[in-house]
């Protein structure tokens, strides 16, 4: 028998012996689905057309909503960048893996801490079951060599290791004004490419410093398109954590005055373009029906930047806070042929649920040797069942500030937004809101509904009893 025929037979035999991927994933091609995760930075709940943005146009994201599922109660695990990314990638609350800080809330360049080797990322779990894994965008889980994405499950990474406003080249007193007239040279952030070479060694190179941020959104998309085309015949996981619309805001020349909603609007419309570019690629390659595409944001809008920050729609406050405006974000799922179109769900979801949901669809294993904060949302996505998540914890650093159970949310502590001082207030009795009738958290009903308050408080206490707080990685910094 020719070697090629034998190889083909062997592949067929192995496929027949493998767990029934078609059964578990519903994938039309008989292989588990591909996953694409867009994770915008500081984009508000109200910044997309399908979430009520009045001026900004987002036709491609609106298409995802129209052809897929739009979640109105979707949350992140923290209201700032680093811990939110940790929650998405590990399926665990940041307090469990140390990716939070009480003295400083995100990682800065050259900090000694970062994601630990014991953590299992979504990329690692998917790579374990044969996925090609590519990342195009912002990491922010540590910039030392041992922390980089290619050490934590990604075969390929093209992006910026932290926020695009770090490595300022300006004196402190000039930094704030620089955001109003941003120039590339004000932020000396590197653009990095890191990948495994033929011998399995990780090769990392700095392509630019400072990165040309005017073309960064476009280049993340184009790099992702190249990766998708190269891996169209195998399952893949593509993670696109855009650096925008985190300030400083930049967009490509073709998007200048594109939106009619200022610089911020232009930036969102370019992100929308990037989504369209990738959806089109999936269709051109004939793999759209076998690809789950998800879009969200790492936290709410940075309202301290006023017109350069986004909108949380009807939600209260924004980035950095445990009001819903800081942690409730858009959640769009698109999977033509499997996810029914035009579904708006009020089920509760979290970015930490992507782990159990996607790993389950891929036929992989969710770790059982550690506490996970990840629910399998597949029944909701397939329209076959109810959502498994009833509760959402709202942490600031290591402290639980608020807790949601069903439609009730209790605040034990509230505090001012990110980048602004103080405002910490402890509430005894806690504030209580019924989000079904008061989505803006305006009218506390703590005295009218003491039983509901007692129930939420008890569930929060139960949650806390099950959380072992890991030492902070961010507070390990040696200076700066
Ligand atoms: Mg952010």
XYZ file of C-alpha atoms and ligand atoms in Angstrom:
481
model
C 0.000 0.000 0.000
C 1.402 3.418 -0.886
C 2.445 5.391 2.172
C -0.046 8.203 1.413
C -2.994 5.758 1.340
C -1.917 4.216 4.611
C -1.632 7.666 6.164
C -5.120 8.489 4.929
C -6.504 5.261 6.368
C -4.778 5.937 9.653
C -6.278 9.416 9.795
C -9.747 7.981 9.086
C -9.254 5.322 11.746
C -8.122 7.887 14.321
C -11.028 10.142 13.420
C -13.431 7.230 13.899
C -11.921 6.460 17.308
C -11.904 10.078 18.459
C -14.740 11.370 20.637
C -17.652 12.273 18.434
C -16.668 15.829 17.670
C -19.607 16.380 15.347
C -22.020 15.276 18.029
C -20.491 17.481 20.703
C -19.903 20.587 18.628
C -22.639 20.511 16.045
C -19.956 21.427 13.555
C -21.195 20.886 10.013
C -17.815 19.763 8.768
C -17.376 17.127 11.438
C -14.585 18.899 13.190
C -14.854 21.092 16.265
C -15.551 24.762 15.605
C -12.985 27.509 15.299
C -13.155 30.352 17.814
C -12.503 34.030 17.265
C -12.601 36.375 20.253
C -12.571 40.141 19.745
C -11.859 41.990 22.977
C -11.974 45.774 22.572
C -10.315 47.930 25.232
C -12.497 50.357 27.213
C -15.423 50.164 24.783
C -18.695 50.927 26.545
C -21.937 48.947 26.660
C -23.617 51.723 24.674
C -21.033 52.194 21.913
C -22.431 49.786 19.310
C -25.428 50.337 17.056
C -27.107 47.188 18.333
C -26.739 48.477 21.904
C -28.259 51.835 21.091
C -25.326 54.031 20.014
C -27.057 56.993 18.399
C -24.364 58.207 16.000
C -21.510 55.703 15.752
C -22.142 53.226 12.919
C -21.166 49.596 13.472
C -22.757 47.658 10.579
C -20.570 44.565 10.896
C -21.090 44.206 14.624
C -24.783 44.900 14.092
C -24.729 42.102 11.557
C -23.310 39.769 14.206
C -26.225 40.767 16.436
C -28.809 40.367 13.684
C -27.501 36.997 12.566
C -26.546 35.783 16.008
C -27.090 36.339 19.696
C -26.906 39.586 21.605
C -26.453 39.333 25.362
C -27.679 42.226 27.462
C -26.398 40.907 30.815
C -22.828 40.070 29.914
C -20.014 40.868 32.348
C -16.260 40.947 32.724
C -14.383 39.798 35.830
C -12.850 43.196 36.625
C -13.371 46.820 35.670
C -9.795 47.404 34.459
C -7.548 45.849 31.822
C -5.138 43.284 33.300
C -7.461 41.415 35.676
C -10.263 41.430 33.107
C -7.987 39.758 30.550
C -6.917 37.222 33.169
C -10.552 36.298 33.794
C -11.280 35.738 30.118
C -8.171 33.681 29.424
C -8.151 31.506 32.562
C -11.879 31.119 33.284
C -11.042 32.093 36.854
C -11.545 35.159 38.968
C -8.387 37.267 39.174
C -8.323 36.901 42.974
C -7.751 33.180 42.538
C -4.681 33.521 40.333
C -3.079 36.684 41.709
C -3.745 38.742 38.572
C -5.082 41.735 40.482
C -3.626 44.478 42.598
C -4.674 46.429 45.671
C -1.867 48.985 45.478
C -1.817 49.235 41.703
C -4.679 47.984 39.598
C -2.966 46.893 36.362
C 0.486 45.732 35.310
C 2.984 48.340 34.132
C 6.118 47.781 32.008
C 8.919 45.932 33.806
C 6.814 44.883 36.793
C 8.120 41.639 38.200
C 4.738 39.861 38.332
C 2.531 38.305 35.680
C 0.570 35.219 34.739
C 1.921 32.139 36.490
C 2.960 28.943 34.720
C 0.433 26.902 36.733
C -2.447 28.784 35.143
C -4.077 27.059 32.196
C -5.196 29.526 29.563
C -7.982 29.049 27.069
C -5.279 28.970 24.390
C -3.457 26.148 26.201
C -6.632 24.131 26.708
C -7.518 24.458 23.021
C -3.987 23.800 21.815
C -4.041 20.590 23.852
C -6.851 19.338 21.609
C -5.151 20.290 18.362
C -6.028 23.940 17.823
C -3.715 26.405 16.131
C -3.658 29.479 18.373
C -2.939 33.035 17.266
C -3.161 36.314 19.123
C -3.282 39.754 17.542
C -3.293 42.619 19.998
C -2.803 43.653 23.599
C -1.618 41.132 26.187
C -1.254 42.901 29.562
C -0.587 39.833 31.719
C 3.127 40.535 32.202
C 5.841 41.716 29.802
C 8.830 39.687 31.034
C 9.874 36.831 28.707
C 8.266 34.128 30.889
C 4.918 35.868 30.815
C 4.477 36.449 27.086
C 1.541 34.926 25.150
C 3.779 32.434 23.352
C 4.679 30.993 26.789
C 1.006 30.668 27.658
C -0.649 28.806 24.838
C -0.348 30.985 21.755
C 1.655 29.686 18.795
C 1.863 33.159 17.362
C 1.521 36.680 18.761
C 1.623 40.047 17.056
C 0.892 42.931 19.369
C 1.667 45.340 22.186
C 2.502 43.821 25.587
C 0.526 46.329 27.671
C -1.664 49.413 27.367
C -1.029 51.826 24.518
C -0.711 54.797 26.937
C 2.302 53.369 28.770
C 6.006 54.225 28.286
C 5.235 57.930 28.065
C 8.091 60.035 26.694
C 6.651 63.267 28.113
C 7.161 64.987 31.472
C 4.384 64.066 33.902
C 2.699 67.466 33.707
C 2.338 67.273 29.930
C 0.892 63.777 29.757
C -2.751 64.558 30.216
C -2.829 67.192 27.486
C -1.067 64.801 25.095
C -4.229 62.721 24.810
C -6.029 65.659 23.207
C -3.501 65.824 20.384
C -1.938 62.361 20.383
C 1.269 61.717 18.480
C 2.891 58.334 18.052
C 6.186 59.407 19.634
C 4.522 60.317 22.943
C 4.150 56.625 23.886
C 7.183 54.436 23.342
C 5.254 51.148 23.311
C 6.818 48.258 21.384
C 5.115 46.240 18.688
C 6.239 42.651 19.099
C 6.114 39.476 17.065
C 6.668 36.215 18.906
C 6.361 32.686 17.520
C 7.787 29.199 17.667
C 10.412 28.406 15.078
C 10.815 25.034 13.367
C 12.758 23.660 16.338
C 10.039 24.672 18.783
C 12.047 27.559 20.197
C 10.216 30.791 20.885
C 11.566 33.664 18.821
C 10.539 37.135 19.900
C 11.412 40.340 18.093
C 10.485 43.969 18.514
C 9.206 45.177 15.154
C 8.739 48.847 16.036
C 9.216 51.141 18.982
C 7.205 53.245 19.257
C 4.516 51.248 17.517
C 2.728 53.164 14.780
C -0.623 53.265 16.510
C -2.402 54.853 13.570
C -2.305 51.539 11.735
C -2.464 49.172 14.690
C -6.154 48.265 14.412
C -5.782 47.552 10.701
C -2.620 45.506 11.153
C -4.089 43.350 13.922
C -6.946 42.512 11.538
C -4.715 41.823 8.540
C -2.382 39.622 10.582
C -5.395 37.712 11.902
C -6.697 37.275 8.344
C -3.339 35.817 7.270
C -3.391 33.418 10.222
C -6.964 32.314 9.465
C -6.141 31.666 5.812
C -3.010 29.702 6.761
C -4.932 27.535 9.237
C -8.251 27.167 7.445
C -7.886 23.374 7.275
C -7.417 22.828 11.012
C -9.276 24.071 14.078
C -8.025 27.444 15.266
C -8.435 29.920 18.087
C -7.845 33.543 17.151
C -7.780 36.150 19.926
C -8.007 39.785 18.813
C -7.707 42.047 21.865
C -7.668 45.420 20.127
C -5.534 48.141 21.713
C -8.299 50.639 20.907
C -10.429 52.491 21.986
C -8.161 52.841 25.038
C -6.628 56.333 24.974
C -4.549 57.639 23.218
C -6.938 57.260 20.315
C -5.528 56.612 16.859
C -7.131 55.478 13.617
C -5.925 54.869 10.097
C -6.033 57.776 7.623
C -9.086 56.280 5.876
C -11.074 56.565 9.107
C -10.389 60.220 9.840
C -13.764 61.949 10.238
C -15.397 58.701 9.213
C -18.000 58.626 11.944
C -19.546 61.998 12.556
C -18.931 61.141 16.233
C -15.445 62.540 16.661
C -12.182 60.737 17.140
C -13.723 58.142 19.466
C -16.433 57.340 16.916
C -13.837 56.979 14.153
C -11.907 54.491 16.280
C -15.000 52.369 16.948
C -15.905 52.391 13.265
C -12.426 51.125 12.399
C -12.782 48.333 14.943
C -16.112 47.511 13.307
C -14.332 47.432 9.943
C -11.840 44.922 11.396
C -14.700 42.654 12.431
C -16.163 42.860 8.932
C -12.775 42.087 7.419
C -12.557 38.878 9.419
C -16.198 37.821 8.882
C -15.658 38.294 5.137
C -12.517 36.170 5.308
C -14.395 33.345 7.021
C -16.993 33.422 4.260
C -14.414 33.583 1.484
C -12.648 30.570 2.975
C -15.928 28.672 3.350
C -15.519 28.228 7.108
C -18.049 30.714 8.516
C -20.480 27.918 9.434
C -17.794 26.256 11.497
C -16.578 29.308 13.377
C -17.887 30.879 16.565
C -17.164 34.602 16.653
C -17.477 36.522 19.913
C -17.145 40.256 20.521
C -16.846 42.089 23.824
C -14.863 44.710 25.744
C -12.506 44.349 28.695
C -14.282 46.974 30.826
C -16.615 49.936 30.573
C -15.851 53.344 29.075
C -13.122 55.507 30.587
C -15.396 58.398 31.413
C -12.575 60.460 32.951
C -11.470 61.084 29.358
C -14.821 62.709 28.636
C -15.415 62.952 24.878
C -12.490 60.589 24.256
C -14.171 57.926 26.354
C -17.228 55.945 25.331
C -20.728 55.539 26.681
C -22.177 52.912 28.984
C -25.699 53.523 27.634
C -28.220 53.395 30.483
C -25.711 51.842 32.888
C -24.178 53.723 35.802
C -20.588 55.042 35.680
C -17.732 53.329 33.806
C -14.226 51.899 33.831
C -12.670 51.141 37.172
C -15.912 50.926 39.097
C -18.134 48.138 40.277
C -21.291 49.849 39.099
C -22.594 48.035 36.029
C -21.162 50.665 33.668
C -17.699 49.439 34.650
C -18.277 45.725 34.211
C -21.329 45.063 32.039
C -20.189 44.959 28.417
C -21.495 44.042 24.971
C -21.605 40.301 24.335
C -22.202 39.216 20.736
C -22.022 35.609 19.543
C -22.163 34.711 15.842
C -22.109 31.166 14.484
C -24.184 30.941 11.319
C -26.230 27.764 11.040
C -25.923 26.907 14.736
C -26.761 30.062 16.682
C -30.230 31.183 15.645
C -30.448 34.744 14.305
C -31.934 37.766 16.016
C -31.856 36.407 19.536
C -31.551 38.881 22.370
C -30.950 37.085 25.637
C -31.243 38.370 29.172
C -29.381 35.375 30.550
C -26.327 36.290 32.609
C -22.916 35.562 31.117
C -19.297 36.391 31.844
C -16.108 36.437 29.825
C -14.824 33.802 32.275
C -17.531 31.490 30.866
C -15.871 31.403 27.449
C -13.412 28.869 28.879
C -15.941 26.146 29.743
C -18.103 27.001 26.732
C -15.406 26.844 24.069
C -13.320 24.067 25.606
C -16.511 22.009 25.892
C -17.363 22.567 22.230
C -13.800 21.647 21.284
C -13.976 18.332 23.119
C -11.297 19.445 25.565
C -11.103 19.251 29.329
C -11.925 21.991 31.802
C -9.377 21.672 34.646
C -10.815 19.868 37.673
C -7.833 20.377 39.966
C -8.649 23.998 40.805
C -11.686 26.191 41.400
C -13.055 27.548 38.111
C -15.482 30.425 37.618
C -16.652 29.245 34.259
C -20.118 28.133 33.183
C -20.886 26.381 29.913
C -23.125 28.774 27.979
C -23.613 26.333 25.079
C -27.280 25.579 25.911
C -28.145 29.267 25.536
C -26.085 29.627 22.356
C -27.753 26.588 20.801
C -31.187 27.614 22.043
C -31.544 24.302 23.835
C -31.628 25.381 27.448
C -31.444 28.058 30.071
C -28.356 29.908 31.208
C -26.423 28.232 34.011
C -25.133 31.452 35.609
C -27.174 33.163 38.330
C -24.515 35.165 40.118
C -21.861 37.741 39.337
C -19.187 38.890 41.808
C -17.856 42.436 41.438
C -14.316 42.718 42.771
C -12.055 45.712 43.006
C -8.597 44.275 43.599
C -8.992 41.523 46.178
C -12.123 42.971 47.769
C -15.670 42.017 46.897
C -17.506 45.320 46.446
C -20.811 44.099 45.032
C -22.684 40.903 44.223
C -25.476 40.103 41.799
C -27.952 37.246 42.219
C -30.628 37.057 39.520
C -31.847 40.603 39.029
C -30.739 41.842 42.435
C -27.396 43.495 42.974
C -26.064 44.541 46.368
C -23.198 47.007 46.831
C -21.182 46.629 50.030
C -18.572 49.195 49.006
C -18.523 51.782 46.219
C -15.607 53.874 45.054
C -14.623 56.447 42.441
C -13.505 55.646 38.944
C -10.144 54.608 37.584
C -7.542 57.335 37.623
C -9.451 59.565 39.993
C -8.796 59.666 43.690
C -10.795 58.293 46.533
C -14.479 58.236 47.102
C -14.507 54.930 48.959
C -17.782 54.430 50.776
C -18.828 51.447 52.806
C -22.543 50.734 52.919
C -24.213 49.265 55.975
C -26.827 48.264 55.156
C -25.659 47.578 51.617
C -27.303 49.304 48.663
C -29.690 47.044 46.771
C -30.942 47.470 43.211
C -33.392 45.465 41.126
C -31.706 45.606 37.722
C -34.824 44.405 35.919
C -36.567 47.690 36.645
C -33.580 49.884 37.496
C -30.784 49.099 35.065
C -29.095 52.399 35.970
C -28.749 51.484 39.682
C -30.459 54.697 40.779
C -33.003 53.611 43.383
C -31.881 51.501 46.289
C -34.585 49.218 47.670
C -32.574 47.893 50.605
C -35.149 48.992 53.168
C -38.187 47.979 51.088
C -36.900 44.489 50.334
C -34.905 43.245 53.337
C -35.462 39.574 52.416
C -33.940 40.074 48.965
C -31.018 41.914 50.516
C -30.488 39.146 53.055
C -30.532 36.557 50.261
C -27.948 38.372 48.126
C -25.762 39.073 51.150
C -25.881 35.410 52.182
C -24.944 34.254 48.678
C -22.070 36.730 48.610
C -20.821 35.379 51.939
C -21.105 31.849 50.579
C -19.095 32.876 47.517
C -16.384 34.473 49.665
C -16.108 31.375 51.817
C -15.133 29.454 48.675
C -12.465 31.875 47.490
C -8.862 31.540 48.506
C -7.218 34.848 47.622
C -3.857 34.349 45.915
C -1.061 36.865 46.619
C -1.185 39.794 44.215
C 1.153 39.646 41.238
C 0.751 43.364 40.538
C 1.729 44.560 44.017
C 5.060 42.703 43.729
C 6.582 45.585 41.827
C 9.959 46.699 43.021
C 9.518 50.375 42.326
C 7.939 52.736 39.808
Mg -9.489 48.312 29.399
